Amino acid sequence: MITRRFLLGAAGATGVALVGGCAREPEIDRSLEPPASPGDSGAITFQIWDKAQEPAMQQIIDAFHEQYPDIDVTMSSAAFASYFERLRIQATGDDLPDVFWINGPNFELYASYGMLQDLSGLEGFDPANYPENLTELYTYQGSPYAIPKDFDTIALWYNRDLLHRAGVDEPTGSWSWEEYRDASETVTRALGGEQIWGNPGGVANQAYIYPLIMQAGGFVLDEGKEGKEGKAVSGYDSPGAIEAFSFLDGMIRDGIAPDVRYTAENVPSDLFNSGRAALLQSGNWEAAQLQDSPVREHLGVAPLIHGSEEANVIHGIGYAMSARSRNKPAASAFLAFLGSEEAHRIQAEAGAANPAFVGTNDAYIEAIPEFSLDVFVEAAETARPYPASQNTSAWLQLEELLFPKILSGDGELEKNAVDLAMRMNGVLADES
């Protein structure tokens, strides 16, 4: 049985202590104040997790200062691996940054505990400026609590040189599962002696497993719309999930893709980046790394493969404000600027990320013209939101533990998938 104590420990113990802390300080106004005027002064903190994006974020801060010269913005960053642990400590100590990055897996936890500012009345923020499936990700109980910063979807990266050497035509559209498997097998059989794989396998959830489950008609998380008694339920024991796992397991068993023990030591994206895999199902975040790849001149990208259904997953960073910010007018002004078309164009032109503001993607595509990044933009129109609940972090840990077991080749794939669903349902029941 997964207890409430485990829920808070695994996802970050922001709960009772924070709620109690808020109750002891009624002078903190949770309402959204009007944004500062250009002549106003103030000082706010801004926290991110990607040092590679610091230059672009600084450009945005500089552009903000041109309009608000007397509002000081202090930016800090942490490695992604430690970012949310740091955020939890800050939340517990009532010391959240005024404005900060949030992601889908952690969003609902902070929103449900009242840590994030409701942005329904934020002047200058219009949810219609961003993909609907992305604003949905950052909506809680009907209200927006974060502004989409960027988005990523999934496509099929390929190495045309390896495909041609194996006698495989490069994809010109969306391959079926069977075409993907056949191409992978042909490359592995032809070039395996050089330690080259058709596809590098792995257990990446958003990039690999989630889309396949959805393409087979399954689901990862039912948020209660059709679940038992209105409760959220796991879909890892659904027929679609079993079909997707079986498809991946079949390639491993037949020696077409590496097994999970191999990919634990050899990261799939690294295999592709070094020219040791011909295909990689992954997101537009790979573009930055692949610009420096030794096989860069051979790389291309095509639409994601499809099963009985076409399905993709959209995710992206959100800009959030602390509900207990001590300088809400300045924070509101900065947050509204971060969500503006101007700020999104700045990050796009810097090649930092695929901007979420509708109509600004061309600048990002043109920033890295050698890759056909438009396939990721087109995929956003029909992609499904990243599966998330209040305690996503807890069941992500279960995925990390049990995905390798499901694809271990021990002959108990379905039993292990059912075990994952049962454990995940324990976490989801505790949320309720």
PDB file of N, CA and C in Angstrom, residues 330-405:
ATOM      1  N   ALA A 330       5.437  43.782  -9.673  1.00  0.00           N
ATOM      2  CA  ALA A 330       6.631  43.617 -10.498  1.00  0.00           C
ATOM      3  C   ALA A 330       6.663  42.226 -11.121  1.00  0.00           C
ATOM      4  N   ALA A 331       6.287  41.196 -10.327  1.00  0.00           N
ATOM      5  CA  ALA A 331       6.280  39.823 -10.838  1.00  0.00           C
ATOM      6  C   ALA A 331       5.253  39.670 -11.950  1.00  0.00           C
ATOM      7  N   SER A 332       4.093  40.321 -11.797  1.00  0.00           N
ATOM      8  CA  SER A 332       3.050  40.244 -12.827  1.00  0.00           C
ATOM      9  C   SER A 332       3.515  40.883 -14.125  1.00  0.00           C
ATOM     10  N   ALA A 333       4.185  42.017 -14.011  1.00  0.00           N
ATOM     11  CA  ALA A 333       4.682  42.696 -15.207  1.00  0.00           C
ATOM     12  C   ALA A 333       5.712  41.831 -15.929  1.00  0.00           C
ATOM     13  N   PHE A 334       6.609  41.218 -15.161  1.00  0.00           N
ATOM     14  CA  PHE A 334       7.645  40.372 -15.765  1.00  0.00           C
ATOM     15  C   PHE A 334       7.029  39.109 -16.371  1.00  0.00           C
ATOM     16  N   LEU A 335       6.087  38.504 -15.656  1.00  0.00           N
ATOM     17  CA  LEU A 335       5.444  37.285 -16.158  1.00  0.00           C
ATOM     18  C   LEU A 335       4.689  37.563 -17.454  1.00  0.00           C
ATOM     19  N   ALA A 336       3.989  38.688 -17.489  1.00  0.00           N
ATOM     20  CA  ALA A 336       3.266  39.042 -18.711  1.00  0.00           C
ATOM     21  C   ALA A 336       4.227  39.252 -19.871  1.00  0.00           C
ATOM     22  N   PHE A 337       5.394  39.824 -19.593  1.00  0.00           N
ATOM     23  CA  PHE A 337       6.383  40.016 -20.655  1.00  0.00           C
ATOM     24  C   PHE A 337       6.944  38.678 -21.117  1.00  0.00           C
ATOM     25  N   LEU A 338       7.211  37.762 -20.163  1.00  0.00           N
ATOM     26  CA  LEU A 338       7.709  36.437 -20.535  1.00  0.00           C
ATOM     27  C   LEU A 338       6.741  35.724 -21.474  1.00  0.00           C
ATOM     28  N   GLY A 339       5.451  35.981 -21.295  1.00  0.00           N
ATOM     29  CA  GLY A 339       4.455  35.328 -22.141  1.00  0.00           C
ATOM     30  C   GLY A 339       4.163  36.055 -23.433  1.00  0.00           C
ATOM     31  N   SER A 340       4.847  37.163 -23.665  1.00  0.00           N
ATOM     32  CA  SER A 340       4.563  37.980 -24.845  1.00  0.00           C
ATOM     33  C   SER A 340       5.179  37.406 -26.117  1.00  0.00           C
ATOM     34  N   GLU A 341       4.670  37.887 -27.242  1.00  0.00           N
ATOM     35  CA  GLU A 341       5.222  37.487 -28.533  1.00  0.00           C
ATOM     36  C   GLU A 341       6.691  37.892 -28.638  1.00  0.00           C
ATOM     37  N   GLU A 342       7.029  39.068 -28.124  1.00  0.00           N
ATOM     38  CA  GLU A 342       8.418  39.538 -28.196  1.00  0.00           C
ATOM     39  C   GLU A 342       9.372  38.590 -27.482  1.00  0.00           C
ATOM     40  N   ALA A 343       9.025  38.168 -26.267  1.00  0.00           N
ATOM     41  CA  ALA A 343       9.900  37.274 -25.512  1.00  0.00           C
ATOM     42  C   ALA A 343      10.037  35.917 -26.202  1.00  0.00           C
ATOM     43  N   HIS A 344       8.937  35.432 -26.775  1.00  0.00           N
ATOM     44  CA  HIS A 344       8.995  34.136 -27.466  1.00  0.00           C
ATOM     45  C   HIS A 344       9.855  34.218 -28.722  1.00  0.00           C
ATOM     46  N   ARG A 345       9.819  35.349 -29.395  1.00  0.00           N
ATOM     47  CA  ARG A 345      10.669  35.503 -30.580  1.00  0.00           C
ATOM     48  C   ARG A 345      12.148  35.560 -30.192  1.00  0.00           C
ATOM     49  N   ILE A 346      12.434  36.158 -29.051  1.00  0.00           N
ATOM     50  CA  ILE A 346      13.832  36.236 -28.603  1.00  0.00           C
ATOM     51  C   ILE A 346      14.395  34.831 -28.381  1.00  0.00           C
ATOM     52  N   GLN A 347      13.667  33.983 -27.663  1.00  0.00           N
ATOM     53  CA  GLN A 347      14.183  32.635 -27.418  1.00  0.00           C
ATOM     54  C   GLN A 347      14.208  31.806 -28.697  1.00  0.00           C
ATOM     55  N   ALA A 348      13.275  32.081 -29.607  1.00  0.00           N
ATOM     56  CA  ALA A 348      13.252  31.353 -30.875  1.00  0.00           C
ATOM     57  C   ALA A 348      14.463  31.689 -31.726  1.00  0.00           C
ATOM     58  N   GLU A 349      14.753  32.980 -31.859  1.00  0.00           N
ATOM     59  CA  GLU A 349      15.878  33.413 -32.681  1.00  0.00           C
ATOM     60  C   GLU A 349      17.215  32.987 -32.104  1.00  0.00           C
ATOM     61  N   ALA A 350      17.240  32.782 -30.786  1.00  0.00           N
ATOM     62  CA  ALA A 350      18.460  32.293 -30.150  1.00  0.00           C
ATOM     63  C   ALA A 350      18.623  30.783 -30.314  1.00  0.00           C
ATOM     64  N   GLY A 351      17.575  30.122 -30.838  1.00  0.00           N
ATOM     65  CA  GLY A 351      17.626  28.666 -30.991  1.00  0.00           C
ATOM     66  C   GLY A 351      17.555  27.938 -29.671  1.00  0.00           C
ATOM     67  N   ALA A 352      17.069  28.645 -28.624  1.00  0.00           N
ATOM     68  CA  ALA A 352      17.056  28.069 -27.277  1.00  0.00           C
ATOM     69  C   ALA A 352      15.956  27.032 -27.112  1.00  0.00           C
ATOM     70  N   ALA A 353      14.795  27.290 -27.685  1.00  0.00           N
ATOM     71  CA  ALA A 353      13.665  26.379 -27.525  1.00  0.00           C
ATOM     72  C   ALA A 353      12.597  26.721 -28.544  1.00  0.00           C
ATOM     73  N   ASN A 354      11.728  25.768 -28.802  1.00  0.00           N
ATOM     74  CA  ASN A 354      10.616  25.956 -29.725  1.00  0.00           C
ATOM     75  C   ASN A 354       9.540  26.765 -29.009  1.00  0.00           C
ATOM     76  N   PRO A 355       9.288  28.002 -29.396  1.00  0.00           N
ATOM     77  CA  PRO A 355       8.400  28.877 -28.634  1.00  0.00           C
ATOM     78  C   PRO A 355       6.952  28.426 -28.665  1.00  0.00           C
ATOM     79  N   ALA A 356       6.244  28.689 -27.561  1.00  0.00           N
ATOM     80  CA  ALA A 356       4.852  28.274 -27.457  1.00  0.00           C
ATOM     81  C   ALA A 356       3.887  29.279 -28.065  1.00  0.00           C
ATOM     82  N   PHE A 357       4.287  30.541 -28.193  1.00  0.00           N
ATOM     83  CA  PHE A 357       3.400  31.573 -28.718  1.00  0.00           C
ATOM     84  C   PHE A 357       3.109  31.289 -30.190  1.00  0.00           C
ATOM     85  N   VAL A 358       1.838  31.128 -30.515  1.00  0.00           N
ATOM     86  CA  VAL A 358       1.432  30.773 -31.876  1.00  0.00           C
ATOM     87  C   VAL A 358       1.918  31.834 -32.870  1.00  0.00           C
ATOM     88  N   GLY A 359       2.573  31.364 -33.936  1.00  0.00           N
ATOM     89  CA  GLY A 359       3.038  32.263 -34.981  1.00  0.00           C
ATOM     90  C   GLY A 359       4.499  32.656 -34.863  1.00  0.00           C
ATOM     91  N   THR A 360       5.179  32.192 -33.803  1.00  0.00           N
ATOM     92  CA  THR A 360       6.591  32.558 -33.626  1.00  0.00           C
ATOM     93  C   THR A 360       7.539  31.402 -33.940  1.00  0.00           C
ATOM     94  N   ASN A 361       7.000  30.282 -34.388  1.00  0.00           N
ATOM     95  CA  ASN A 361       7.835  29.095 -34.594  1.00  0.00           C
ATOM     96  C   ASN A 361       8.802  29.230 -35.767  1.00  0.00           C
ATOM     97  N   ASP A 362       8.455  30.052 -36.752  1.00  0.00           N
ATOM     98  CA  ASP A 362       9.328  30.196 -37.917  1.00  0.00           C
ATOM     99  C   ASP A 362      10.732  30.629 -37.524  1.00  0.00           C
ATOM    100  N   ALA A 363      10.819  31.504 -36.530  1.00  0.00           N
ATOM    101  CA  ALA A 363      12.134  31.986 -36.095  1.00  0.00           C
ATOM    102  C   ALA A 363      12.973  30.841 -35.539  1.00  0.00           C
ATOM    103  N   TYR A 364      12.327  29.909 -34.847  1.00  0.00           N
ATOM    104  CA  TYR A 364      13.044  28.758 -34.297  1.00  0.00           C
ATOM    105  C   TYR A 364      13.472  27.810 -35.414  1.00  0.00           C
ATOM    106  N   ILE A 365      12.566  27.563 -36.349  1.00  0.00           N
ATOM    107  CA  ILE A 365      12.874  26.677 -37.473  1.00  0.00           C
ATOM    108  C   ILE A 365      14.040  27.228 -38.285  1.00  0.00           C
ATOM    109  N   GLU A 366      14.035  28.534 -38.496  1.00  0.00           N
ATOM    110  CA  GLU A 366      15.095  29.169 -39.276  1.00  0.00           C
ATOM    111  C   GLU A 366      16.416  29.249 -38.521  1.00  0.00           C
ATOM    112  N   ALA A 367      16.350  29.173 -37.170  1.00  0.00           N
ATOM    113  CA  ALA A 367      17.575  29.239 -36.370  1.00  0.00           C
ATOM    114  C   ALA A 367      18.424  27.987 -36.553  1.00  0.00           C
ATOM    115  N   ILE A 368      17.773  26.847 -36.885  1.00  0.00           N
ATOM    116  CA  ILE A 368      18.494  25.591 -37.137  1.00  0.00           C
ATOM    117  C   ILE A 368      17.973  25.038 -38.454  1.00  0.00           C
ATOM    118  N   PRO A 369      18.302  25.668 -39.570  1.00  0.00           N
ATOM    119  CA  PRO A 369      17.680  25.329 -40.856  1.00  0.00           C
ATOM    120  C   PRO A 369      18.031  23.946 -41.396  1.00  0.00           C
ATOM    121  N   GLU A 370      19.162  23.363 -40.946  1.00  0.00           N
ATOM    122  CA  GLU A 370      19.556  22.070 -41.497  1.00  0.00           C
ATOM    123  C   GLU A 370      18.643  20.926 -41.084  1.00  0.00           C
ATOM    124  N   PHE A 371      17.828  21.132 -40.042  1.00  0.00           N
ATOM    125  CA  PHE A 371      16.870  20.123 -39.614  1.00  0.00           C
ATOM    126  C   PHE A 371      15.451  20.608 -39.939  1.00  0.00           C
ATOM    127  N   SER A 372      14.620  19.716 -40.392  1.00  0.00           N
ATOM    128  CA  SER A 372      13.241  20.085 -40.746  1.00  0.00           C
ATOM    129  C   SER A 372      12.379  20.128 -39.486  1.00  0.00           C
ATOM    130  N   LEU A 373      12.618  21.133 -38.650  1.00  0.00           N
ATOM    131  CA  LEU A 373      11.947  21.205 -37.360  1.00  0.00           C
ATOM    132  C   LEU A 373      10.465  21.524 -37.473  1.00  0.00           C
ATOM    133  N   ASP A 374      10.010  21.846 -38.678  1.00  0.00           N
ATOM    134  CA  ASP A 374       8.588  22.113 -38.859  1.00  0.00           C
ATOM    135  C   ASP A 374       7.732  20.896 -38.543  1.00  0.00           C
ATOM    136  N   VAL A 375       8.311  19.678 -38.618  1.00  0.00           N
ATOM    137  CA  VAL A 375       7.520  18.479 -38.318  1.00  0.00           C
ATOM    138  C   VAL A 375       7.062  18.486 -36.859  1.00  0.00           C
ATOM    139  N   PHE A 376       7.871  19.076 -35.982  1.00  0.00           N
ATOM    140  CA  PHE A 376       7.508  19.143 -34.562  1.00  0.00           C
ATOM    141  C   PHE A 376       6.395  20.161 -34.342  1.00  0.00           C
ATOM    142  N   VAL A 377       6.441  21.242 -35.098  1.00  0.00           N
ATOM    143  CA  VAL A 377       5.403  22.273 -34.987  1.00  0.00           C
ATOM    144  C   VAL A 377       4.072  21.724 -35.489  1.00  0.00           C
ATOM    145  N   GLU A 378       4.100  21.032 -36.622  1.00  0.00           N
ATOM    146  CA  GLU A 378       2.884  20.460 -37.188  1.00  0.00           C
ATOM    147  C   GLU A 378       2.270  19.414 -36.266  1.00  0.00           C
ATOM    148  N   ALA A 379       3.134  18.672 -35.569  1.00  0.00           N
ATOM    149  CA  ALA A 379       2.640  17.620 -34.671  1.00  0.00           C
ATOM    150  C   ALA A 379       1.871  18.196 -33.489  1.00  0.00           C
ATOM    151  N   ALA A 380       2.158  19.446 -33.132  1.00  0.00           N
ATOM    152  CA  ALA A 380       1.515  20.058 -31.967  1.00  0.00           C
ATOM    153  C   ALA A 380       0.017  20.227 -32.147  1.00  0.00           C
ATOM    154  N   GLU A 381      -0.443  20.278 -33.396  1.00  0.00           N
ATOM    155  CA  GLU A 381      -1.858  20.537 -33.657  1.00  0.00           C
ATOM    156  C   GLU A 381      -2.751  19.422 -33.125  1.00  0.00           C
ATOM    157  N   THR A 382      -2.263  18.187 -33.140  1.00  0.00           N
ATOM    158  CA  THR A 382      -3.094  17.060 -32.719  1.00  0.00           C
ATOM    159  C   THR A 382      -2.481  16.258 -31.568  1.00  0.00           C
ATOM    160  N   ALA A 383      -1.332  16.691 -31.062  1.00  0.00           N
ATOM    161  CA  ALA A 383      -0.666  15.943 -29.990  1.00  0.00           C
ATOM    162  C   ALA A 383      -1.494  15.968 -28.708  1.00  0.00           C
ATOM    163  N   ARG A 384      -1.318  14.948 -27.898  1.00  0.00           N
ATOM    164  CA  ARG A 384      -2.058  14.847 -26.641  1.00  0.00           C
ATOM    165  C   ARG A 384      -1.189  15.351 -25.486  1.00  0.00           C
ATOM    166  N   PRO A 385      -1.804  15.994 -24.486  1.00  0.00           N
ATOM    167  CA  PRO A 385      -1.013  16.521 -23.378  1.00  0.00           C
ATOM    168  C   PRO A 385      -0.250  15.421 -22.640  1.00  0.00           C
ATOM    169  N   TYR A 386       0.899  15.768 -22.146  1.00  0.00           N
ATOM    170  CA  TYR A 386       1.715  14.853 -21.341  1.00  0.00           C
ATOM    171  C   TYR A 386       0.874  14.359 -20.155  1.00  0.00           C
ATOM    172  N   PRO A 387       0.808  13.046 -19.921  1.00  0.00           N
ATOM    173  CA  PRO A 387       0.003  12.534 -18.803  1.00  0.00           C
ATOM    174  C   PRO A 387       0.550  13.037 -17.470  1.00  0.00           C
ATOM    175  N   ALA A 388      -0.303  13.597 -16.647  1.00  0.00           N
ATOM    176  CA  ALA A 388       0.144  14.131 -15.363  1.00  0.00           C
ATOM    177  C   ALA A 388      -1.005  14.131 -14.365  1.00  0.00           C
ATOM    178  N   SER A 389      -0.649  13.946 -13.090  1.00  0.00           N
ATOM    179  CA  SER A 389      -1.608  14.001 -11.997  1.00  0.00           C
ATOM    180  C   SER A 389      -0.982  14.806 -10.869  1.00  0.00           C
ATOM    181  N   GLN A 390      -1.610  14.818  -9.719  1.00  0.00           N
ATOM    182  CA  GLN A 390      -1.066  15.601  -8.607  1.00  0.00           C
ATOM    183  C   GLN A 390       0.300  15.085  -8.187  1.00  0.00           C
ATOM    184  N   ASN A 391       0.488  13.774  -8.232  1.00  0.00           N
ATOM    185  CA  ASN A 391       1.736  13.183  -7.747  1.00  0.00           C
ATOM    186  C   ASN A 391       2.442  12.406  -8.852  1.00  0.00           C
ATOM    187  N   THR A 392       2.568  13.041 -10.006  1.00  0.00           N
ATOM    188  CA  THR A 392       3.209  12.395 -11.150  1.00  0.00           C
ATOM    189  C   THR A 392       4.587  11.863 -10.796  1.00  0.00           C
ATOM    190  N   SER A 393       5.337  12.608 -10.008  1.00  0.00           N
ATOM    191  CA  SER A 393       6.706  12.201  -9.679  1.00  0.00           C
ATOM    192  C   SER A 393       6.764  10.807  -9.064  1.00  0.00           C
ATOM    193  N   ALA A 394       5.765  10.464  -8.255  1.00  0.00           N
ATOM    194  CA  ALA A 394       5.774   9.158  -7.599  1.00  0.00           C
ATOM    195  C   ALA A 394       5.614   8.031  -8.609  1.00  0.00           C
ATOM    196  N   TRP A 395       4.659   8.188  -9.554  1.00  0.00           N
ATOM    197  CA  TRP A 395       4.509   7.086 -10.505  1.00  0.00           C
ATOM    198  C   TRP A 395       5.542   7.126 -11.627  1.00  0.00           C
ATOM    199  N   LEU A 396       6.219   8.264 -11.819  1.00  0.00           N
ATOM    200  CA  LEU A 396       7.371   8.263 -12.721  1.00  0.00           C
ATOM    201  C   LEU A 396       8.494   7.409 -12.142  1.00  0.00           C
ATOM    202  N   GLN A 397       8.629   7.422 -10.831  1.00  0.00           N
ATOM    203  CA  GLN A 397       9.614   6.558 -10.196  1.00  0.00           C
ATOM    204  C   GLN A 397       9.263   5.094 -10.407  1.00  0.00           C
ATOM    205  N   LEU A 398       7.965   4.779 -10.376  1.00  0.00           N
ATOM    206  CA  LEU A 398       7.529   3.403 -10.637  1.00  0.00           C
ATOM    207  C   LEU A 398       7.830   3.007 -12.079  1.00  0.00           C
ATOM    208  N   GLU A 399       7.631   3.933 -13.029  1.00  0.00           N
ATOM    209  CA  GLU A 399       7.994   3.656 -14.419  1.00  0.00           C
ATOM    210  C   GLU A 399       9.479   3.330 -14.527  1.00  0.00           C
ATOM    211  N   GLU A 400      10.288   4.170 -13.905  1.00  0.00           N
ATOM    212  CA  GLU A 400      11.745   3.978 -13.975  1.00  0.00           C
ATOM    213  C   GLU A 400      12.139   2.612 -13.431  1.00  0.00           C
ATOM    214  N   LEU A 401      11.436   2.173 -12.407  1.00  0.00           N
ATOM    215  CA  LEU A 401      11.732   0.883 -11.789  1.00  0.00           C
ATOM    216  C   LEU A 401      11.227  -0.290 -12.621  1.00  0.00           C
ATOM    217  N   LEU A 402      10.019  -0.155 -13.196  1.00  0.00           N
ATOM    218  CA  LEU A 402       9.348  -1.309 -13.793  1.00  0.00           C
ATOM    219  C   LEU A 402       9.364  -1.370 -15.315  1.00  0.00           C
ATOM    220  N   PHE A 403       9.598  -0.266 -16.023  1.00  0.00           N
ATOM    221  CA  PHE A 403       9.732  -0.358 -17.476  1.00  0.00           C
ATOM    222  C   PHE A 403      10.814  -1.379 -17.872  1.00  0.00           C
ATOM    223  N   PRO A 404      12.003  -1.312 -17.264  1.00  0.00           N
ATOM    224  CA  PRO A 404      13.035  -2.296 -17.629  1.00  0.00           C
ATOM    225  C   PRO A 404      12.611  -3.729 -17.320  1.00  0.00           C
ATOM    226  N   LYS A 405      11.828  -3.903 -16.265  1.00  0.00           N
ATOM    227  CA  LYS A 405      11.373  -5.250 -15.925  1.00  0.00           C
ATOM    228  C   LYS A 405      10.355  -5.747 -16.945  1.00  0.00           C
TER     229      LYS A 405
END
